[in-house]
Short mmCIF file of C-alpha atoms in Angstrom, two decimals:
data_model
loop_
_atom_site.label_atom_id
_atom_site.label_comp_id
_atom_site.label_asym_id
_atom_site.label_seq_id
_atom_site.Cartn_x
_atom_site.Cartn_y
_atom_site.Cartn_z
CA MET D 1 4.16 -12.63 25.74
CA SER D 2 6.82 -11.60 27.83
CA LEU D 3 9.72 -10.56 26.25
CA LYS D 4 12.15 -13.35 26.49
CA ARG D 5 10.04 -15.22 24.67
CA ILE D 6 9.57 -12.94 21.04
CA ARG D 7 13.60 -12.54 21.19
CA TRP D 8 12.87 -16.09 20.47
CA GLY D 9 10.94 -15.25 17.67
CA VAL D 10 12.53 -12.29 16.57
CA LEU D 11 15.24 -14.64 16.00
CA GLY D 12 13.72 -18.69 15.11
CA LEU D 13 11.85 -16.39 12.23
CA GLY D 14 14.41 -14.62 10.90
CA THR D 15 16.59 -17.28 10.46
CA LEU D 16 14.34 -19.25 9.66
CA GLY D 17 13.38 -16.00 6.93
CA VAL D 18 17.20 -15.35 5.99
CA ALA D 19 17.48 -19.61 4.87
CA THR D 20 14.13 -19.30 3.16
CA ILE D 21 15.41 -15.93 1.25
CA VAL D 22 18.49 -18.30 0.24
CA LEU D 23 17.19 -21.38 -1.11
CA LEU D 24 14.81 -18.52 -2.88
CA HIS D 25 17.77 -17.34 -5.00
CA VAL D 26 19.07 -20.20 -5.37
CA LEU D 27 15.31 -21.54 -7.16
CA ILE D 28 15.56 -17.62 -8.58
CA PHE D 29 18.62 -18.57 -10.54
CA PHE D 30 18.86 -21.88 -10.91
CA GLY D 31 15.41 -23.73 -10.47
CA VAL D 32 12.66 -22.18 -12.26
CA PRO D 33 12.83 -22.10 -16.05
CA THR D 34 12.38 -18.22 -18.68
CA GLU D 35 10.04 -17.58 -19.02
CA SER D 36 9.60 -17.23 -23.14
CA PHE D 37 7.69 -13.65 -23.85
CA GLN D 38 9.50 -11.95 -21.94
CA GLY D 39 13.12 -13.56 -20.60
CA VAL D 40 15.20 -13.35 -17.47
CA VAL D 41 14.04 -10.09 -16.68
CA GLN D 42 10.35 -12.30 -15.80
CA ARG D 43 13.08 -13.58 -12.70
CA ILE D 44 12.29 -10.29 -9.96
CA PHE D 45 8.93 -11.49 -10.44
CA TYR D 46 9.13 -13.39 -7.15
CA ILE D 47 10.32 -10.63 -5.72
CA HIS D 48 8.04 -8.14 -6.75
CA VAL D 49 5.03 -10.14 -6.20
CA PRO D 50 5.62 -10.92 -2.55
CA ALA D 51 6.34 -8.42 -1.74
CA TRP D 52 3.40 -6.63 -2.47
CA TRP D 53 1.10 -9.05 -1.42
CA ILE D 54 3.19 -9.02 2.61
CA THR D 55 3.23 -4.71 1.86
CA PHE D 56 -0.73 -5.37 1.10
CA SER D 57 -1.58 -8.02 4.31
CA ALA D 58 0.96 -5.49 6.71
CA PHE D 59 -1.44 -1.78 6.17
CA GLY D 60 -4.52 -4.23 6.48
CA VAL D 61 -3.31 -5.14 9.76
CA VAL D 62 -2.18 -1.08 9.88
CA ALA D 63 -5.45 -0.65 9.42
CA LEU D 64 -7.28 -3.47 12.13
CA CYS D 65 -5.82 -2.78 14.65
CA SER D 66 -6.20 0.94 14.05
CA ALA D 67 -9.83 0.33 14.04
CA VAL D 68 -9.74 -1.81 17.01
CA TYR D 69 -7.36 0.83 19.22
CA LEU D 70 -9.65 3.64 18.47
CA TRP D 71 -12.68 1.00 19.83
CA LEU D 72 -10.72 -1.03 22.75
CA GLY D 73 -7.78 1.77 23.92
CA ASP D 74 -5.15 -1.40 23.87
CA ASP D 75 -2.25 0.75 23.59
CA ARG D 76 -0.92 -3.49 22.65
CA LEU D 77 -2.86 -2.77 19.06
CA ASP D 78 -1.21 0.41 18.34
CA ALA D 79 2.06 -0.81 19.17
CA ALA D 80 1.50 -3.67 16.49
CA ALA D 81 -0.75 -1.34 14.66
CA VAL D 82 3.15 0.74 14.26
CA ALA D 83 5.05 -2.02 14.19
CA ALA D 84 3.68 -3.59 10.99
CA ALA D 85 3.36 0.00 9.45
CA GLU D 86 6.33 -0.47 9.26
CA GLY D 87 7.16 -3.03 7.86
CA GLY D 88 4.42 -2.57 5.47
CA MET D 89 7.19 0.94 4.47
CA VAL D 90 10.17 -1.54 3.98
CA PHE D 91 7.80 -4.19 1.75
CA CYS D 92 6.24 -1.21 -0.23
CA THR D 93 10.07 0.15 -0.85
CA ILE D 94 10.79 -3.07 -2.45
CA GLY D 95 8.23 -3.45 -4.96
CA LEU D 96 8.74 0.28 -5.62
CA LEU D 97 12.08 -0.76 -6.24
CA THR D 98 11.73 -3.80 -8.30
CA GLY D 99 8.81 -2.32 -10.16
CA PRO D 100 10.84 -0.17 -12.06
CA LEU D 101 13.94 -2.27 -12.68
CA TRP D 102 11.44 -4.74 -14.77
CA ALA D 103 9.39 -2.43 -16.48
CA ARG D 104 13.11 -0.73 -18.22
CA VAL D 105 12.84 -4.08 -19.31
CA ALA D 106 9.84 -4.77 -20.30
CA TRP D 107 8.37 -1.77 -20.85
CA GLY D 108 10.90 0.31 -22.51
CA ALA D 109 10.88 3.76 -19.40
CA TRP D 110 11.44 3.32 -15.33
CA TRP D 111 7.32 4.41 -14.82
CA THR D 112 4.46 4.33 -16.60
CA TRP D 113 1.41 6.02 -14.90
CA GLU D 114 -0.39 2.75 -14.84
CA PRO D 115 -3.28 2.09 -12.10
CA ARG D 116 -1.35 -0.46 -10.01
CA LEU D 117 1.90 1.96 -10.32
CA THR D 118 -0.02 5.14 -9.18
CA LEU D 119 -1.55 3.45 -6.29
CA ALA D 120 1.12 1.79 -5.18
CA LEU D 121 3.13 5.37 -5.17
CA LEU D 122 0.96 6.65 -2.85
CA LEU D 123 0.15 3.91 -0.91
CA TRP D 124 3.71 4.73 -0.40
CA PHE D 125 3.16 8.65 0.90
CA ILE D 126 -0.25 7.94 2.74
CA TYR D 127 1.75 5.63 5.06
CA LEU D 128 4.64 8.55 4.99
CA GLY D 129 1.68 11.01 6.88
CA TYR D 130 1.42 8.38 9.43
CA PHE D 131 4.49 8.20 10.75
CA LEU D 132 4.67 11.70 10.05
CA VAL D 133 1.51 11.52 12.40
CA ARG D 134 3.10 9.46 14.96
CA LYS D 135 6.08 12.10 15.01
CA SER D 136 5.59 15.07 14.98
CA THR D 137 3.02 14.98 17.67
CA GLU D 138 3.86 16.06 21.71
CA ASN D 139 1.51 14.32 23.68
CA PRO D 140 2.19 9.87 22.19
CA GLU D 141 -1.60 9.17 23.46
CA GLN D 142 -2.46 11.31 20.92
CA GLY D 143 -0.35 11.00 17.91
CA LYS D 144 -1.84 7.39 18.86
CA ARG D 145 -5.42 8.43 17.38
CA LEU D 146 -4.46 11.05 15.14
CA ALA D 147 -2.29 8.22 13.26
CA ALA D 148 -4.70 6.17 13.80
CA VAL D 149 -7.71 8.23 12.35
CA VAL D 150 -5.16 8.43 8.71
CA GLY D 151 -4.64 5.13 8.23
CA ILE D 152 -8.24 4.72 8.19
CA ILE D 153 -8.65 6.71 6.12
CA GLY D 154 -5.90 5.85 4.09
CA VAL D 155 -6.72 2.01 3.49
CA LEU D 156 -10.71 3.60 3.16
CA ASP D 157 -9.46 5.34 0.01
CA ILE D 158 -7.56 2.56 -1.75
CA PRO D 159 -10.58 1.05 -3.39
CA VAL D 160 -11.77 4.61 -4.80
CA ILE D 161 -8.25 5.47 -5.90
CA HIS D 162 -7.62 1.94 -7.24
CA ILE D 163 -11.63 2.36 -9.26
CA SER D 164 -10.65 5.66 -10.09
CA VAL D 165 -7.13 5.18 -11.32
CA SER D 166 -8.52 1.95 -12.98
CA TRP D 167 -10.17 4.87 -15.44
CA LEU D 168 -6.75 4.48 -18.00
CA ARG D 169 -6.09 1.36 -19.80
CA SER D 170 -3.77 -0.87 -17.72
CA LEU D 171 -0.69 -1.83 -18.93
CA HIS D 172 0.62 -4.26 -15.57
CA PRO D 173 0.72 -7.70 -16.08
CA GLU D 174 -2.64 -9.04 -15.32
CA ALA D 175 -3.19 -11.55 -12.04
CA VAL D 176 -1.69 -14.86 -12.43
CA VAL D 177 -1.85 -16.55 -9.47
CA LEU D 178 -4.95 -15.12 -7.17
CA ARG D 179 -8.01 -14.88 -10.56
CA PRO D 180 -11.21 -16.67 -10.50
CA GLU D 181 -10.01 -19.57 -13.21
CA GLY D 182 -6.84 -20.35 -10.66
CA PRO D 183 -3.30 -20.15 -11.46
CA ASN D 184 -1.79 -19.89 -14.69
CA LEU D 185 1.58 -20.81 -14.61
CA ASP D 186 4.19 -23.03 -14.65
CA ALA D 187 4.07 -25.23 -11.81
CA SER D 188 7.86 -24.32 -10.81
CA MET D 189 7.14 -21.02 -11.11
CA LEU D 190 4.46 -21.45 -8.35
CA TRP D 191 6.95 -23.07 -6.23
CA THR D 192 9.24 -21.04 -6.86
CA LEU D 193 6.95 -17.86 -5.79
CA MET D 194 5.35 -19.37 -3.17
CA VAL D 195 9.01 -20.05 -1.32
CA GLY D 196 9.18 -16.24 -1.81
CA LEU D 197 6.09 -15.70 -0.37
CA LEU D 198 7.14 -17.81 2.65
CA ALA D 199 10.60 -15.99 3.56
CA TYR D 200 9.35 -12.58 2.91
CA SER D 201 6.18 -13.79 5.19
CA LEU D 202 9.14 -14.91 7.99
CA ILE D 203 11.03 -11.58 7.77
CA PHE D 204 8.14 -9.03 8.09
CA SER D 205 7.05 -11.47 11.06
CA SER D 206 10.90 -11.65 13.34
CA LEU D 207 10.50 -7.49 11.88
CA PHE D 208 7.31 -7.16 13.33
CA LEU D 209 8.21 -8.74 16.66
CA ALA D 210 11.41 -7.24 16.73
CA ARG D 211 9.53 -4.04 15.87
CA TYR D 212 6.77 -4.93 18.09
CA ALA D 213 8.95 -4.89 21.44
CA VAL D 214 11.04 -2.11 20.68
CA GLU D 215 7.49 -0.30 20.45
CA LYS D 216 6.52 -1.74 24.12
CA LEU D 217 10.42 -1.24 25.68
CA GLU D 218 9.82 2.53 24.89
CA ARG D 219 6.46 2.66 26.53
CA VAL D 220 7.94 0.88 29.65
CA LEU D 221 10.71 3.51 29.10
CA ALA D 222 8.70 6.53 28.80
CA LEU D 223 6.50 4.99 32.38
CA ARG D 224 10.12 5.60 33.82
CA ASP D 225 9.94 8.29 33.18
CA VAL D 226 7.22 10.40 34.39
CA THR D 227 6.90 7.76 37.61
CA THR D 228 9.66 8.47 40.54
CA ALA D 229 9.02 5.25 41.35
CA PRO D 230 11.69 2.28 39.88
CA ALA D 231 10.91 0.22 37.07
CA HIS D 232 11.82 -3.23 38.72
CA GLY D 233 8.41 -3.58 39.11
CA VAL D 234 7.02 -3.06 35.74
CA ASP D 235 5.26 -5.87 34.55
CA VAL D 236 6.83 -5.68 30.55
CA SER D 237 4.72 -9.24 29.86
CA MET R 1 -33.84 19.11 12.65
CA ALA R 2 -32.64 20.34 15.84
CA TYR R 3 -28.80 18.83 14.96
CA LEU R 4 -28.77 20.11 12.01
CA GLY R 5 -30.02 23.54 13.66
CA LEU R 6 -26.76 22.58 15.54
CA VAL R 7 -24.74 21.58 12.08
CA TRP R 8 -25.32 25.22 11.26
CA THR R 9 -25.11 27.04 14.36
CA VAL R 10 -21.48 25.76 14.18
CA ALA R 11 -21.13 27.06 10.34
CA ARG R 12 -22.67 30.07 11.23
CA LYS R 13 -20.10 31.58 13.60
CA ASP R 14 -17.52 30.21 11.06
CA LEU R 15 -18.77 32.28 8.02
CA LEU R 16 -19.79 34.91 10.13
CA ILE R 17 -16.26 35.67 11.43
CA GLU R 18 -14.97 34.53 7.50
CA PHE R 19 -16.98 37.81 5.93
CA ARG R 20 -15.77 40.22 9.17
CA THR R 21 -12.43 39.42 8.39
CA TYR R 22 -12.29 38.09 4.61
CA GLU R 23 -8.82 37.16 6.20
CA ARG R 24 -9.27 33.00 3.87
CA LEU R 25 -11.16 34.34 1.00
CA ALA R 26 -8.84 37.27 0.18
CA ALA R 27 -6.09 34.43 0.49
CA MET R 28 -7.89 32.00 -1.27
CA GLY R 29 -8.85 34.40 -3.95
CA ALA R 30 -6.02 36.69 -4.73
CA PHE R 31 -3.36 32.80 -4.66
CA ALA R 32 -6.65 31.67 -7.29
CA VAL R 33 -6.69 35.04 -9.94
CA LEU R 34 -2.84 34.97 -9.11
CA VAL R 35 -2.20 31.63 -10.01
CA GLY R 36 -4.25 32.29 -13.03
CA VAL R 37 -2.01 35.11 -14.27
CA LEU R 38 1.13 32.71 -13.31
CA PHE R 39 0.39 29.71 -15.15
CA ASN R 40 -0.56 32.13 -18.29
CA TYR R 41 2.44 33.19 -18.33
CA SER R 42 4.25 29.37 -17.94
CA ILE R 43 2.19 28.13 -20.82
CA ASP R 44 2.81 28.01 -24.50
CA THR R 45 -0.15 28.74 -25.89
CA ALA R 46 1.17 28.96 -28.92
CA GLN R 47 1.89 25.15 -28.47
CA VAL R 48 -0.55 24.28 -25.87
CA ARG R 49 -4.61 25.48 -26.78
CA PRO R 50 -5.66 26.84 -23.37
CA GLN R 51 -9.15 24.93 -23.96
CA SER R 52 -8.09 21.85 -23.34
CA ILE R 53 -5.81 21.92 -20.46
CA ALA R 54 -8.32 24.61 -18.94
CA ALA R 55 -10.26 21.32 -16.44
CA GLY R 56 -6.48 21.08 -15.24
CA LEU R 57 -5.59 23.73 -14.58
CA ILE R 58 -9.37 24.93 -12.83
CA TRP R 59 -8.95 21.64 -10.83
CA MET R 60 -5.68 22.33 -9.25
CA THR R 61 -5.95 25.62 -8.61
CA ILE R 62 -8.84 24.73 -6.49
CA LEU R 63 -7.05 22.30 -5.19
CA PHE R 64 -4.18 24.24 -4.09
CA GLY R 65 -6.25 27.62 -2.97
CA GLY R 66 -8.34 25.77 -0.57
CA MET R 67 -5.56 24.32 0.54
CA LEU R 68 -4.83 27.36 2.06
CA GLY R 69 -7.63 28.46 3.55
CA LEU R 70 -8.33 25.02 4.74
CA GLY R 71 -5.56 24.38 6.46
CA ARG R 72 -6.44 27.56 8.61
CA THR R 73 -10.17 26.07 10.43
CA PHE R 74 -8.80 25.02 13.32
CA GLN R 75 -6.74 28.12 13.42
CA LEU R 76 -8.91 30.18 15.59
CA GLU R 77 -9.48 27.90 18.14
CA GLN R 78 -6.64 26.48 18.89
CA GLU R 79 -4.17 29.59 18.78
CA ASP R 80 -7.16 31.51 21.44
CA GLY R 81 -7.44 27.84 23.48
CA ALA R 82 -11.56 28.45 22.42
CA LEU R 83 -10.80 25.48 21.73
CA SER R 84 -11.89 23.56 25.07
CA GLY R 85 -14.44 26.21 24.69
CA ILE R 86 -16.69 24.46 22.18
CA LEU R 87 -14.98 20.95 23.78
CA GLN R 88 -17.12 21.93 26.36
CA SER R 89 -20.59 22.63 24.79
CA PRO R 90 -23.48 20.79 24.98
CA ILE R 91 -22.44 19.94 20.90
CA PRO R 92 -21.92 15.89 19.97
CA LEU R 93 -18.92 16.11 18.22
CA ASP R 94 -20.29 14.49 14.48
CA ALA R 95 -21.60 17.88 14.93
CA LEU R 96 -19.14 20.55 14.56
CA TYR R 97 -17.27 18.28 12.01
CA LEU R 98 -20.29 18.26 9.65
CA GLY R 99 -20.96 22.64 10.75
CA LYS R 100 -17.21 23.06 10.14
CA VAL R 101 -17.56 21.37 7.12
CA LEU R 102 -20.06 23.36 5.45
CA ALA R 103 -18.80 27.22 6.17
CA ASN R 104 -15.19 25.63 4.84
CA PHE R 105 -17.69 24.13 1.50
CA VAL R 106 -19.19 27.21 1.80
CA LEU R 107 -16.18 29.64 0.93
CA LEU R 108 -14.18 27.72 -1.80
CA ALA R 109 -17.74 27.05 -3.96
CA LEU R 110 -17.19 31.23 -3.76
CA ILE R 111 -13.48 30.39 -4.72
CA ALA R 112 -13.95 27.66 -6.91
CA GLY R 113 -16.50 30.63 -8.60
CA VAL R 114 -14.19 33.36 -9.34
CA VAL R 115 -11.54 30.79 -10.40
CA PHE R 116 -13.80 29.61 -13.25
CA VAL R 117 -15.38 33.49 -14.18
CA VAL R 118 -11.20 34.17 -14.46
CA PHE R 119 -9.56 31.09 -16.18
CA GLY R 120 -12.55 31.60 -18.10
CA ALA R 121 -11.95 35.26 -19.05
CA PHE R 122 -7.85 34.86 -18.97
CA PHE R 123 -8.39 32.18 -21.10
CA ASN R 124 -10.80 33.28 -22.74
CA LEU R 125 -12.18 29.76 -23.19
CA ARG R 126 -15.85 28.63 -24.36
CA PHE R 127 -17.78 26.71 -21.93
CA ALA R 128 -20.70 24.65 -24.54
CA GLY R 129 -21.93 21.50 -22.14
CA SER R 130 -24.74 21.55 -19.15
CA VAL R 131 -24.42 24.48 -16.89
CA THR R 132 -26.57 22.19 -14.70
CA ALA R 133 -24.00 19.11 -14.54
CA LEU R 134 -20.71 22.02 -14.02
CA VAL R 135 -22.83 22.90 -11.01
CA GLY R 136 -22.67 19.32 -10.20
CA VAL R 137 -19.85 18.51 -10.83
CA VAL R 138 -17.81 21.35 -8.71
CA GLY R 139 -20.60 21.11 -5.95
CA LEU R 140 -19.47 17.44 -5.76
CA GLY R 141 -15.77 17.20 -6.48
CA VAL R 142 -15.20 20.68 -3.67
CA LEU R 143 -17.59 18.70 -1.15
CA GLY R 144 -15.74 15.63 -0.88
CA PHE R 145 -11.94 17.53 -0.63
CA VAL R 146 -13.69 19.45 1.79
CA ALA R 147 -14.65 16.32 3.50
CA LEU R 148 -11.04 14.94 4.17
CA THR R 149 -9.49 17.69 4.15
CA THR R 150 -11.60 19.16 7.09
CA LEU R 151 -10.00 16.31 9.09
CA LEU R 152 -7.07 15.94 8.27
CA SER R 153 -6.74 19.65 8.52
CA ALA R 154 -7.83 18.39 12.18
CA VAL R 155 -5.18 16.10 12.36
CA ALA R 156 -2.02 18.59 11.42
CA THR R 157 -3.00 20.88 13.13
CA ARG R 158 -3.25 18.92 16.23
CA THR R 159 0.95 18.12 15.23
CA SER R 160 3.70 19.46 15.40
CA MET R 161 3.92 20.33 11.67
CA GLY R 162 1.00 22.41 11.64
CA GLU R 163 0.10 23.46 8.29
CA SER R 164 2.86 22.24 6.71
CA LEU R 165 1.74 18.80 6.82
CA LEU R 166 -1.26 18.67 5.48
CA PRO R 167 -0.53 18.11 1.34
CA VAL R 168 1.37 14.88 2.46
CA LEU R 169 -1.59 13.17 4.32
CA VAL R 170 -4.74 15.41 1.60
CA PHE R 171 -2.61 15.02 -1.92
CA PRO R 172 -1.96 10.86 -2.18
CA LEU R 173 -6.21 10.75 -0.85
CA VAL R 174 -7.88 13.30 -3.37
CA LEU R 175 -7.45 11.73 -6.47
CA PRO R 176 -10.78 10.35 -7.29
CA VAL R 177 -11.37 14.14 -6.94
CA VAL R 178 -8.64 14.71 -9.61
CA ILE R 179 -9.74 12.68 -11.70
CA PHE R 180 -13.14 12.52 -12.43
CA GLY R 181 -13.62 16.16 -11.33
CA THR R 182 -10.84 16.94 -14.48
CA THR R 183 -12.99 14.20 -17.08
CA ALA R 184 -15.84 15.36 -16.22
CA THR R 185 -15.13 19.17 -16.49
CA GLY R 186 -13.08 18.48 -19.82
CA ARG R 187 -15.52 16.80 -20.93
CA LEU R 188 -18.38 19.58 -20.05
CA PHE R 189 -16.87 22.66 -21.88
CA ALA R 190 -16.14 19.83 -25.05
CA GLY R 191 -19.83 20.33 -25.05
CA ARG R 192 -20.18 16.49 -24.83
CA PRO R 193 -22.85 15.76 -23.05
CA VAL R 194 -24.29 15.10 -19.82
CA ALA R 195 -24.25 11.41 -20.23
CA GLU R 196 -20.86 11.50 -20.55
CA VAL R 197 -19.64 12.19 -16.97
CA SER R 198 -23.01 10.32 -14.86
CA GLY R 199 -20.50 8.00 -14.47
CA SER R 200 -17.88 10.94 -12.73
CA ILE R 201 -20.78 12.13 -10.91
CA ARG R 202 -21.65 9.30 -8.93
CA MET R 203 -17.95 8.68 -8.38
CA LEU R 204 -17.38 12.54 -7.19
CA ALA R 205 -21.28 10.98 -4.28
CA ALA R 206 -19.17 8.19 -3.39
CA PHE R 207 -16.21 9.74 -2.36
CA SER R 208 -18.03 12.53 -0.90
CA LEU R 209 -20.61 10.14 0.98
CA ILE R 210 -18.00 7.66 2.57
CA PHE R 211 -15.18 11.65 3.72
CA LEU R 212 -18.29 12.29 5.36
CA VAL R 213 -19.47 9.63 7.06
CA ALA R 214 -16.10 9.27 8.32
CA GLY R 215 -15.10 11.62 8.96
CA ALA R 216 -18.01 12.24 11.31
CA GLY R 217 -17.21 9.06 12.64
CA MET R 218 -13.63 9.47 13.80
CA PHE R 219 -13.81 13.59 14.48
CA ARG R 220 -13.91 12.97 17.77
CA PHE R 221 -10.67 10.59 17.99
CA VAL R 222 -8.25 13.47 15.98
CA ILE R 223 -10.06 16.64 18.63
CA GLU R 224 -10.58 15.15 22.06
CA GLU R 225 -7.76 16.36 24.35
#
């Protein structure tokens, strides 16, 4: 994909994303009914849940791109992995910040050592390690390989961590949408949630493309530093 | 068989160096005993029975002490430029990894033994469970931790942050060892039957297996120039 097309993609997806975010907030504040048990605070659900869906999808992309990068050595896959990891980190932070705001009202505590909370916090730190490894390697090619290994190890460990922390009793509300019997929430709530998911997906895709383009440009610049030849001939596509 | 011979060659080299210098064993052993002393004064033993928190203290000491020694797994090779020599030898890189894991396992298992004896004496602990099951829990827990940490130690050594990066990489991932290790050890200390810890033992075995296979598979991406 050429940089010009990426630029249009970033702008288009970003504008659509911001518009959908506005629509989402209109729906959250004026559209959906108030949940009968939890009250007003339940409305944070429409931000919190999509943020986690995006987080997990992004980290799935990181692991997949990292694994194929180690296999094929294609530089674009590494650029995609780091772009997805940064986006995932942003949405993971949103999830980690919105969770306690809800929990303070619903559970009466900012934080509990509940399986999903623990896993979410550890996920954030696993990817902090991913970035630290990348940033602190002198040879960039080696940094990419090391980070890919850390990303894969992290994703391999997530199911094991999930099983181990689930040994403790779970306080977290059970899944209401992704469950075998089908969703069990009001249609307007489900729609708002879907708008939230769409908004966050658009914003994520826009950020992902922007970050991917920056990563590619940085590589072109690095290449220009090592070669004395003028960079005009370098293919940035 | 020849493959196991290669693994043993690497492990033997590391153990030989260690038993000539005692650098890592001395650091980890002293750490374990001194942490026991500090724990003793950081806990109000009139309020908290050491017996009921012993499993947690013991496991945290083994893991923190282990970080100290395992962080230096590749230090010697890195400093003396010996790594390129090893990389040029005909040993497959997965055998190199497994050899390093074996040597680290022997060292940390020794330290774990010291921790149990010293903490048992310091806190006047009584052990009522099956010793065989305890050996299984500690052995598998240490193996899983060593399999993960040896790989990530190679990663950390390759960065400019070095050993200071290792805890950030290892601690989020090692939680299953902490949970199953402490739960099982606590139950065995309380004299519960072996059947109550068999689930933990299976999970520790699964953790060890996953990271031994992943480590052996991915080690070459970490260590190659």
